Short mmCIF file of C-alpha atoms in Angstrom, two decimals:
data_model
loop_
_atom_site.label_atom_id
_atom_site.label_comp_id
_atom_site.label_asym_id
_atom_site.label_seq_id
_atom_site.Cartn_x
_atom_site.Cartn_y
_atom_site.Cartn_z
CA MET A 1 -2.13 -2.03 39.94
CA ALA A 2 -4.26 0.07 37.06
CA MET A 3 -4.83 3.77 36.67
CA LEU A 4 -8.05 4.75 39.33
CA TRP A 5 -10.81 6.03 37.88
CA LYS A 6 -24.11 8.49 41.57
CA PHE A 7 -26.00 6.46 40.34
CA MET A 8 -29.00 4.12 41.22
CA ARG A 9 -32.21 4.83 42.66
CA VAL A 10 -33.83 2.04 43.42
CA ALA A 11 -36.52 -0.04 40.84
CA LYS A 12 -37.33 3.24 38.68
CA TYR A 13 -36.35 2.37 35.56
CA SER A 14 -39.34 0.84 34.06
CA LYS A 15 -37.95 -2.56 33.02
CA THR A 16 -34.41 -1.89 33.85
CA ALA A 17 -33.86 -1.03 37.21
CA LEU A 18 -32.05 -3.30 39.83
CA SER A 19 -35.02 -5.10 41.21
CA SER A 20 -34.52 -5.02 45.28
CA LYS A 21 -33.23 -8.38 45.31
CA VAL A 22 -30.93 -10.23 43.70
CA LYS A 23 -29.15 -13.42 43.12
CA VAL A 24 -26.02 -14.86 41.81
CA ARG A 25 -25.12 -18.51 42.34
CA GLY A 26 -22.94 -21.24 40.55
CA ILE A 27 -20.31 -23.84 40.75
CA PRO A 28 -16.24 -23.02 41.32
CA THR A 29 -13.80 -24.49 38.93
CA HIS A 30 -10.52 -24.74 38.89
CA SER A 31 -7.30 -25.04 36.91
CA ARG A 32 -2.99 -26.08 37.00
CA HIS A 33 -1.00 -23.49 38.56
CA SER A 34 -3.82 -21.29 39.41
CA SER A 35 -6.35 -20.02 42.42
CA SER A 36 -9.20 -20.67 40.11
CA LYS A 37 -12.49 -20.70 42.02
CA SER A 38 -14.39 -18.43 39.92
CA VAL A 39 -17.28 -16.24 40.53
CA PRO A 40 -20.40 -18.32 40.08
CA SER A 41 -21.81 -17.59 36.49
CA ASP A 42 -24.98 -18.36 36.87
CA PHE A 43 -27.33 -15.13 37.35
CA ARG A 44 -30.94 -14.48 37.89
CA ALA A 45 -33.04 -11.55 39.54
CA SER A 46 -35.31 -12.64 41.99
CA ALA A 47 -39.06 -10.60 42.85
CA PRO A 48 -38.17 -7.87 45.43
CA CYS A 49 -38.26 -8.44 48.73
CA SER A 50 -36.36 -6.05 50.45
CA ASN A 51 -33.67 -3.32 50.25
CA THR A 52 -30.97 -5.64 49.55
CA VAL A 53 -28.58 -7.29 46.69
CA GLU A 54 -27.77 -10.74 47.03
CA LEU A 55 -24.55 -11.49 45.44
CA LEU A 56 -22.18 -14.46 45.22
CA GLY A 57 -24.19 -15.91 48.44
CA LYS A 58 -23.79 -12.50 50.72
CA SER A 59 -26.60 -10.19 50.79
CA TYR A 60 -25.91 -6.35 51.28
CA PRO A 61 -28.04 -3.64 52.38
CA LEU A 62 -28.80 -0.82 49.81
CA ASP A 63 -28.33 2.59 50.47
CA ASP A 64 -27.54 6.02 49.96
CA TYR A 65 -24.61 5.14 48.02
CA SER A 66 -25.54 2.40 46.40
CA ASN A 67 -25.38 2.71 42.48
CA VAL A 68 -25.08 -0.41 40.97
CA THR A 69 -27.72 -1.61 38.04
CA GLU A 70 -29.10 -4.87 37.51
CA LYS A 71 -27.40 -4.70 33.87
CA ILE A 72 -24.36 -4.56 35.51
CA LEU A 73 -25.07 -7.26 38.11
CA SER A 74 -25.81 -9.16 35.08
CA LYS A 75 -22.47 -9.20 34.00
CA VAL A 76 -21.06 -10.80 37.43
CA GLY A 77 -19.77 -14.04 36.81
CA LYS A 78 -19.74 -14.21 33.14
CA ASN A 79 -15.87 -14.92 34.22
CA LEU A 80 -14.77 -14.29 29.95
CA HIS A 81 -11.00 -14.55 31.52
CA ASN A 82 -11.52 -18.00 32.22
CA ARG A 83 -13.44 -18.93 29.57
CA LYS A 84 -12.15 -21.49 27.32
CA HIS A 85 -10.44 -20.40 23.20
CA HIS A 86 -11.91 -16.62 24.40
CA PRO A 87 -9.36 -13.98 23.31
CA LEU A 88 -9.28 -12.70 26.77
CA TRP A 89 -8.62 -16.08 28.36
CA LEU A 90 -5.96 -16.42 25.56
CA ILE A 91 -4.08 -13.10 26.77
CA LYS A 92 -4.27 -14.61 30.11
CA GLU A 93 -2.95 -17.70 29.37
CA GLN A 94 -0.23 -16.23 27.49
CA VAL A 95 1.16 -13.65 29.80
CA LYS A 96 0.73 -16.94 32.49
CA GLU A 97 3.03 -18.96 30.94
CA HIS A 98 5.93 -16.02 30.00
CA PHE A 99 5.98 -16.07 33.86
CA TYR A 100 5.92 -19.54 34.37
CA LYS A 101 8.40 -19.79 32.01
CA HIS A 102 10.95 -17.57 32.32
CA TYR A 103 10.38 -16.42 36.55
CA LEU A 104 11.28 -19.60 38.53
CA GLY A 105 12.00 -19.97 42.24
CA ARG A 106 14.74 -21.61 44.09
CA ARG A 107 12.99 -25.81 43.35
CA GLY A 108 12.69 -25.01 39.53
CA THR A 109 8.89 -24.20 40.57
CA PRO A 110 7.37 -21.06 39.20
CA LEU A 111 8.01 -17.86 41.06
CA PHE A 112 4.45 -16.20 39.73
CA SER A 113 1.16 -17.69 41.78
CA VAL A 114 -1.62 -16.82 39.69
CA TYR A 115 -4.96 -16.07 41.50
CA ASP A 116 -8.06 -15.58 38.02
CA GLY A 117 -11.31 -16.27 40.73
CA LEU A 118 -11.25 -13.64 43.29
CA SER A 119 -14.74 -12.09 43.90
CA PRO A 120 -15.51 -9.16 42.19
CA VAL A 121 -17.10 -7.78 45.49
CA VAL A 122 -14.60 -5.86 47.61
CA THR A 123 -15.20 -3.32 50.69
CA VAL A 124 -13.90 -0.25 50.02
CA GLN A 125 -11.30 -0.52 52.40
CA GLN A 126 -9.87 -3.37 50.23
CA ASN A 127 -10.57 -1.24 47.06
CA PHE A 128 -9.11 2.23 48.35
CA ASP A 129 -8.02 2.34 51.70
CA SER A 130 -5.47 -0.75 51.64
CA LEU A 131 -3.85 1.41 48.77
CA LEU A 132 -3.73 4.64 50.53
CA ILE A 133 -5.97 6.27 48.35
CA PRO A 134 -7.16 9.80 50.27
CA GLN A 135 -10.28 10.03 51.28
CA ASN A 136 -11.07 13.26 49.44
CA HIS A 137 -10.01 11.60 46.02
CA ALA A 138 -11.75 11.80 42.97
CA SER A 139 -11.06 8.42 41.89
CA ARG A 140 -13.11 7.53 44.87
CA ARG A 141 -16.44 9.27 43.45
CA LYS A 142 -20.03 7.41 43.19
CA GLU A 143 -20.00 9.11 39.22
CA ASP A 144 -16.73 6.72 38.54
CA ASN A 145 -17.41 3.62 40.60
CA TYR A 146 -20.03 0.76 41.27
CA TYR A 147 -20.99 0.75 44.82
CA LEU A 148 -23.44 -1.87 46.19
CA ASN A 149 -23.16 0.42 49.64
CA ARG A 150 -20.91 2.93 51.48
CA ASP A 151 -18.89 0.14 52.87
CA HIS A 152 -19.05 -2.57 49.49
CA MET A 153 -18.65 -1.99 45.88
CA LEU A 154 -17.58 -3.76 42.93
CA ARG A 155 -13.64 -3.79 42.12
CA ALA A 156 -12.55 -0.44 40.34
CA HIS A 157 -9.31 -2.73 39.88
CA THR A 158 -7.53 -5.63 40.70
CA SER A 159 -5.07 -4.15 42.91
CA ALA A 160 -8.11 -4.24 45.22
CA HIS A 161 -5.97 -7.81 46.09
CA GLN A 162 -3.22 -6.55 46.62
CA TRP A 163 -2.94 -5.77 50.44
CA ASP A 164 -4.43 -9.07 51.03
CA LEU A 165 -2.66 -11.50 49.03
CA ILE A 166 1.31 -9.57 50.44
CA HIS A 167 -0.33 -10.44 54.12
CA SER A 168 -1.01 -13.71 53.31
CA GLY A 169 2.63 -14.02 52.70
CA LEU A 170 3.00 -13.69 48.80
CA ASP A 171 5.91 -12.48 47.48
CA ALA A 172 4.90 -12.59 43.96
CA PHE A 173 1.62 -12.95 42.11
CA LEU A 174 -0.48 -12.53 39.28
CA ALA A 175 -4.09 -11.18 39.82
CA VAL A 176 -6.76 -11.48 37.33
CA GLY A 177 -10.32 -10.35 37.19
CA ASP A 178 -13.13 -8.00 35.97
CA VAL A 179 -13.28 -4.67 36.99
CA TYR A 180 -16.35 -2.01 36.84
CA ARG A 181 -16.31 1.42 36.43
CA ARG A 182 -18.71 4.29 34.94
CA ASP A 183 -16.78 5.65 32.20
CA THR A 184 -17.62 7.51 28.43
CA ILE A 185 -18.80 4.69 25.89
CA ASP A 186 -17.60 3.98 22.98
CA SER A 187 -15.45 1.35 20.96
CA THR A 188 -12.85 1.22 23.55
CA HIS A 189 -14.55 1.68 26.97
CA TYR A 190 -17.15 -0.44 28.54
CA PRO A 191 -18.21 -0.54 32.44
CA VAL A 192 -16.95 -3.65 33.24
CA PHE A 193 -13.20 -5.00 31.60
CA HIS A 194 -10.65 -7.17 32.83
CA GLN A 195 -7.37 -6.71 34.68
CA MET A 196 -4.06 -8.21 35.36
CA GLU A 197 -2.43 -7.70 38.64
CA GLY A 198 1.07 -8.26 39.60
CA VAL A 199 3.56 -7.57 42.44
CA ARG A 200 7.01 -8.69 43.18
CA LEU A 201 8.78 -8.13 46.61
CA PHE A 202 12.48 -8.48 47.33
CA SER A 203 14.16 -9.15 50.14
CA CYS A 204 17.77 -7.53 50.40
CA HIS A 205 19.56 -10.39 49.63
CA GLU A 206 17.41 -11.00 46.65
CA LEU A 207 17.69 -7.61 44.88
CA PHE A 208 21.60 -7.18 45.51
CA SER A 209 23.07 -10.78 45.48
CA SER A 210 24.24 -10.20 41.55
CA ILE A 211 25.54 -6.83 42.48
CA LYS A 212 29.35 -6.55 42.55
CA ASP A 213 30.36 -5.44 46.45
CA GLY A 214 26.46 -5.68 46.75
CA GLU A 215 26.40 -6.76 50.14
CA GLY A 216 27.47 -3.52 51.66
CA LEU A 217 23.96 -2.06 49.99
CA GLN A 218 20.81 -1.48 51.71
CA LEU A 219 17.11 -1.28 50.89
CA PHE A 220 16.22 1.45 53.30
CA GLU A 221 17.70 4.91 54.85
CA GLN A 222 15.92 8.04 56.27
CA GLY A 223 16.40 10.60 53.22
CA HIS A 224 13.74 12.36 51.55
CA ARG A 225 11.27 12.05 49.03
CA THR A 226 11.65 13.37 45.59
CA ALA A 227 10.52 12.48 42.34
CA HIS A 228 12.99 9.54 41.71
CA LYS A 229 12.27 7.21 45.35
CA GLN A 230 10.53 7.47 48.38
CA GLU A 231 11.98 8.71 51.86
CA CYS A 232 12.63 5.59 52.93
CA HIS A 233 13.82 3.84 49.76
CA THR A 234 18.35 4.27 48.97
CA MET A 235 18.31 5.10 45.46
CA GLU A 236 20.29 1.97 44.86
CA ALA A 237 17.36 -0.02 45.70
CA VAL A 238 14.73 1.97 43.94
CA ARG A 239 17.02 1.88 40.54
CA LEU A 240 17.09 -1.89 40.61
CA VAL A 241 13.37 -2.28 41.38
CA GLU A 242 12.59 0.10 38.74
CA PHE A 243 15.27 -1.88 36.02
CA ASN A 244 13.64 -5.11 36.74
CA LEU A 245 10.49 -3.96 36.30
CA LYS A 246 10.86 -2.45 33.10
CA GLN A 247 13.01 -5.31 32.12
CA VAL A 248 10.30 -7.81 32.99
CA LEU A 249 7.76 -5.99 31.22
CA THR A 250 9.43 -4.52 28.07
CA LYS A 251 10.09 -8.84 27.70
CA LEU A 252 6.56 -9.55 28.08
CA MET A 253 5.45 -7.44 25.96
CA THR A 254 8.09 -8.37 23.27
CA HIS A 255 7.07 -12.05 23.54
CA ILE A 256 3.05 -11.38 23.13
CA PHE A 257 3.61 -9.11 20.02
CA GLY A 258 6.88 -9.98 18.61
CA ASP A 259 10.38 -8.78 18.68
CA GLY A 260 10.94 -5.31 17.09
CA LEU A 261 8.51 -3.71 18.94
CA GLN A 262 8.88 -0.13 19.93
CA VAL A 263 8.22 0.56 23.82
CA ARG A 264 8.79 3.60 26.17
CA TRP A 265 8.03 4.75 29.17
CA VAL A 266 5.93 7.87 30.06
CA ASP A 267 6.26 9.17 34.02
CA CYS A 268 2.77 9.67 35.70
CA TYR A 269 1.28 9.78 39.32
CA PHE A 270 -0.42 6.33 41.12
CA PRO A 271 -1.12 7.35 44.89
CA PHE A 272 0.23 3.76 45.50
CA THR A 273 3.11 3.62 43.08
CA HIS A 274 6.14 5.80 43.53
CA PRO A 275 7.61 6.80 41.12
CA SER A 276 5.20 5.68 38.80
CA PHE A 277 4.91 5.13 34.78
CA GLU A 278 3.21 3.95 31.97
CA MET A 279 4.36 1.79 29.22
CA GLU A 280 3.22 2.39 25.38
CA ILE A 281 4.05 0.63 22.55
CA ASN A 282 4.21 1.70 18.83
CA PHE A 283 1.60 -0.74 17.12
CA GLN A 284 1.80 0.28 13.57
CA GLY A 285 3.10 3.52 13.84
CA GLU A 286 0.47 4.62 17.00
CA TRP A 287 1.21 4.64 20.24
CA MET A 288 -0.69 3.33 22.17
CA GLU A 289 -0.73 2.73 26.21
CA VAL A 290 -0.43 -0.88 27.74
CA LEU A 291 -0.27 -0.53 31.57
CA GLY A 292 0.74 1.33 34.44
CA CYS A 293 3.65 0.28 36.77
CA GLY A 294 5.52 1.18 39.35
CA VAL A 295 7.43 1.11 42.68
CA MET A 296 5.59 -0.04 45.11
CA GLU A 297 4.69 2.56 48.47
CA GLN A 298 6.59 1.19 51.13
CA GLN A 299 3.63 1.91 54.11
CA LEU A 300 1.41 -0.11 51.95
CA VAL A 301 3.80 -3.02 51.76
CA ASN A 302 5.52 -2.44 55.60
CA SER A 303 1.24 -2.49 56.46
CA ALA A 304 0.44 -5.92 54.65
CA GLY A 305 3.76 -7.61 57.11
CA ALA A 306 6.25 -7.23 54.76
CA GLN A 307 8.23 -4.84 56.26
CA ASP A 308 11.92 -6.14 55.39
CA LYS A 309 10.83 -5.84 51.63
CA ILE A 310 10.94 -3.56 48.55
CA GLY A 311 8.58 -4.32 45.27
CA TRP A 312 7.15 -3.03 42.02
CA ALA A 313 3.76 -3.65 40.62
CA PHE A 314 1.92 -3.19 37.54
CA GLY A 315 -1.63 -3.48 36.16
CA LEU A 316 -2.42 -3.80 32.59
CA GLY A 317 -5.98 -4.38 30.52
CA LEU A 318 -6.41 -7.76 29.15
CA GLU A 319 -8.96 -5.92 26.18
CA ARG A 320 -6.09 -3.16 25.40
CA LEU A 321 -4.26 -6.31 24.46
CA ALA A 322 -6.64 -8.39 22.95
CA MET A 323 -8.08 -5.88 20.84
CA ILE A 324 -4.24 -4.39 19.65
CA LEU A 325 -2.87 -8.41 18.80
CA TYR A 326 -5.92 -9.68 16.76
CA ASP A 327 -6.86 -6.48 15.47
CA ILE A 328 -10.44 -6.23 17.43
CA PRO A 329 -12.42 -3.05 16.85
CA ASP A 330 -15.03 -2.84 19.48
CA ILE A 331 -14.56 -3.78 22.69
CA ARG A 332 -18.70 -5.10 22.81
CA LEU A 333 -17.45 -7.81 20.79
CA PHE A 334 -15.63 -9.41 23.48
CA TRP A 335 -19.45 -10.21 25.45
CA SER A 336 -20.69 -11.43 21.81
CA GLU A 337 -21.87 -15.39 21.39
CA ASP A 338 -21.94 -15.40 18.36
CA GLU A 339 -20.03 -18.53 16.93
CA ARG A 340 -18.65 -16.26 14.23
CA PHE A 341 -16.87 -14.96 16.51
CA LEU A 342 -15.34 -16.60 19.59
CA LYS A 343 -15.22 -19.44 16.54
CA GLN A 344 -11.95 -17.25 15.12
CA PHE A 345 -10.33 -18.32 18.11
CA ILE A 346 -10.15 -21.47 18.78
CA GLY A 347 -6.90 -23.08 17.65
CA PRO A 348 -4.42 -26.10 18.38
CA HIS A 349 -2.71 -23.86 21.02
CA ILE A 350 -2.51 -20.55 22.84
CA TRP A 351 0.13 -18.61 20.47
CA GLN A 352 -1.75 -19.25 17.65
CA LYS A 353 -1.99 -16.34 15.11
CA VAL A 354 -5.26 -15.15 14.76
CA LYS A 355 -6.28 -11.39 13.06
CA PHE A 356 -9.89 -11.38 13.62
CA GLN A 357 -12.17 -11.27 10.87
CA PRO A 358 -14.82 -8.82 10.57
CA LEU A 359 -18.61 -9.75 11.45
CA SER A 360 -21.00 -8.15 8.60
CA ARG A 361 -20.92 -4.23 9.32
CA TYR A 362 -24.49 -3.29 9.69
CA PRO A 363 -25.48 0.24 9.52
CA PRO A 364 -25.13 2.88 12.40
CA LEU A 365 -28.65 4.31 13.46
CA ILE A 366 -27.78 7.88 15.07
CA ASN A 367 -30.26 10.18 16.86
CA ASP A 368 -29.73 13.56 18.84
CA ILE A 369 -31.02 14.17 22.39
CA SER A 370 -30.53 18.00 24.49
CA PHE A 371 -31.88 18.86 27.66
CA TRP A 372 -31.30 21.85 30.31
CA LEU A 373 -29.08 20.61 33.24
CA PRO A 374 -30.71 20.62 36.19
CA SER A 375 -29.55 23.51 38.88
CA GLU A 376 -27.93 20.74 41.19
CA THR A 377 -24.79 18.86 40.50
CA TYR A 378 -24.97 16.56 37.32
CA SER A 379 -23.06 13.74 36.35
CA GLN A 380 -22.29 13.24 32.32
CA ASN A 381 -21.91 9.72 33.80
CA ASP A 382 -24.91 9.69 35.06
CA PHE A 383 -26.23 9.89 31.90
CA TYR A 384 -24.09 7.69 30.32
CA ASP A 385 -25.05 5.04 32.85
CA LEU A 386 -28.72 5.37 32.25
CA VAL A 387 -27.72 4.94 28.34
CA ARG A 388 -26.48 2.22 29.12
CA THR A 389 -28.81 0.67 31.02
CA ILE A 390 -31.59 1.34 29.17
CA GLY A 391 -29.96 1.38 25.59
CA GLY A 392 -27.36 -2.28 26.47
CA ASP A 393 -25.05 -3.41 23.95
CA LEU A 394 -27.09 -1.81 21.13
CA ILE A 395 -25.35 1.69 21.98
CA GLU A 396 -22.04 2.24 20.37
CA LYS A 397 -21.20 5.62 20.83
CA VAL A 398 -22.22 8.05 22.94
CA VAL A 399 -20.99 12.07 22.36
CA LEU A 400 -21.70 15.49 23.78
CA LEU A 401 -22.11 17.27 20.59
CA ASP A 402 -22.74 20.70 22.18
CA GLU A 403 -22.73 22.63 25.43
CA PHE A 404 -25.03 25.49 25.03
CA ALA A 405 -25.67 28.43 28.31
CA HIS A 406 -28.41 30.97 27.79
CA PRO A 407 -27.38 34.28 28.43
CA LYS A 408 -30.16 35.13 30.05
CA THR A 409 -31.25 32.11 32.36
CA LYS A 410 -27.69 31.04 32.80
CA LYS A 411 -28.97 27.54 32.17
CA VAL A 412 -26.48 24.75 30.45
CA SER A 413 -28.14 22.64 27.75
CA HIS A 414 -26.50 19.87 26.63
CA CYS A 415 -26.82 17.90 22.88
CA TYR A 416 -25.68 14.51 23.14
CA ARG A 417 -25.52 12.39 19.70
CA ILE A 418 -26.16 8.82 20.55
CA THR A 419 -24.90 5.83 18.00
CA TYR A 420 -27.36 2.76 17.84
CA ARG A 421 -25.53 -0.30 16.27
CA HIS A 422 -25.99 -4.00 16.58
CA PRO A 423 -22.56 -5.96 16.46
CA GLU A 424 -24.50 -8.95 14.99
CA ARG A 425 -27.38 -7.43 13.19
CA THR A 426 -29.61 -4.81 11.37
CA LEU A 427 -31.52 -2.08 13.69
CA THR A 428 -34.76 -0.99 12.89
CA GLN A 429 -35.84 2.43 13.09
CA ASP A 430 -38.89 1.19 14.77
CA GLU A 431 -36.42 -0.44 17.56
CA VAL A 432 -33.91 2.27 18.02
CA HIS A 433 -37.15 5.23 17.96
CA ARG A 434 -38.60 3.03 21.20
CA ILE A 435 -35.02 3.30 23.50
CA HIS A 436 -34.80 6.60 22.25
CA GLN A 437 -37.70 7.61 23.73
CA ALA A 438 -37.38 5.90 26.63
CA ILE A 439 -33.94 7.54 27.18
CA GLU A 440 -35.29 10.68 27.02
CA GLU A 441 -38.25 10.02 29.68
CA SER A 442 -35.90 8.61 31.83
CA ALA A 443 -33.64 11.66 31.66
CA VAL A 444 -36.24 13.76 32.60
CA ARG A 445 -37.49 11.29 35.61
CA GLU A 446 -34.39 10.18 36.90
CA LEU A 447 -31.77 13.19 36.25
CA GLY A 448 -34.03 15.93 36.55
CA VAL A 449 -32.89 17.09 33.21
CA GLU A 450 -35.65 19.20 30.88
CA GLY A 451 -36.30 18.23 27.54
CA ARG A 452 -35.74 20.13 24.86
CA PHE A 453 -36.80 16.84 22.56
#
């Protein structure tokens, strides 16, 4: 469970547009104690044949909702979280080992099962409807998500698998995978990142068995919804579930970051959990949000077939944890193929302490771009997506530098500052100029802006 968060005009970005048909293919892999049928990692784009996207062995017709770009599709199947010795793999394995060791079932086997190979292509129903996200909720916007068409999308969170896994009969599981969101551009945001989902359901006996005189306590009542509980839950049940959830996550963070870690909880709102919380940890004197969690909405649990149980869910970002733990300054580095980066994380065991040694810090090149916005709706995320599509990982940061409204015409102008920096080499002014010019031309052509170049 993680926080939720328009654009693809087919074959219009000169050489970077999505081909009318895209294929991804490869061979599944497996690992111990987990479902690891990995998404195929061999990506290629075929010549235009029809207005479809063929992805992971299935064909999806494009429509007015399609906004996923070839740049994004090229990331599908990379599965960094399953790449041995990659920092994201290390974080995943550390969390897995912790849960395997400390949470055991009746027969001494791991209580939590792990699924790290689920397809990132999901239905809108899975990503939103199954989680009780209202139809008019802002998180469904094309400006914030990558849609294959009106019915299918690249998952925006691993929560998209909650309902299916509960419906299959699971009471405790972790789901890990790549997720996709259209977002701002800076050192901590990237359109593809990785999440881990955790869910635990309790029967009445499991929740109250260790409580003195717990035989008379109940999970459910016909009550009222408050800031502290759902209308169908008893306060006793909610308090115990909440206590268990916070205890589990505090132990996990302490296990990863060490003793003496300061943790605080902040109330928040997620549509599919109530009450909801964010965990922040104090790392080197700075409070950082590391995960979101809460008591699962009973309507979701009931619809998945577990009417007699109550549970919690959490979602954490692997990049966030790895950047803090290993002191990695730029999220783009996780996609690096530079051996100077990757070799730093090879060690005899997953708990080996690693402090990232920065590669040579190459100088940035900065260019500004200004334009008048079109009269119809304009989305900053459309512009960010266009910049990423053309500039790729050469783009370090995009900042809205100035917003100006003409006093007579009422037209609005935006000025953005684009920072170009390659993580592995020095860029030249000529190559940056060509990219920047392509961004200017595409912004006029694709977004309908009026250039002030």
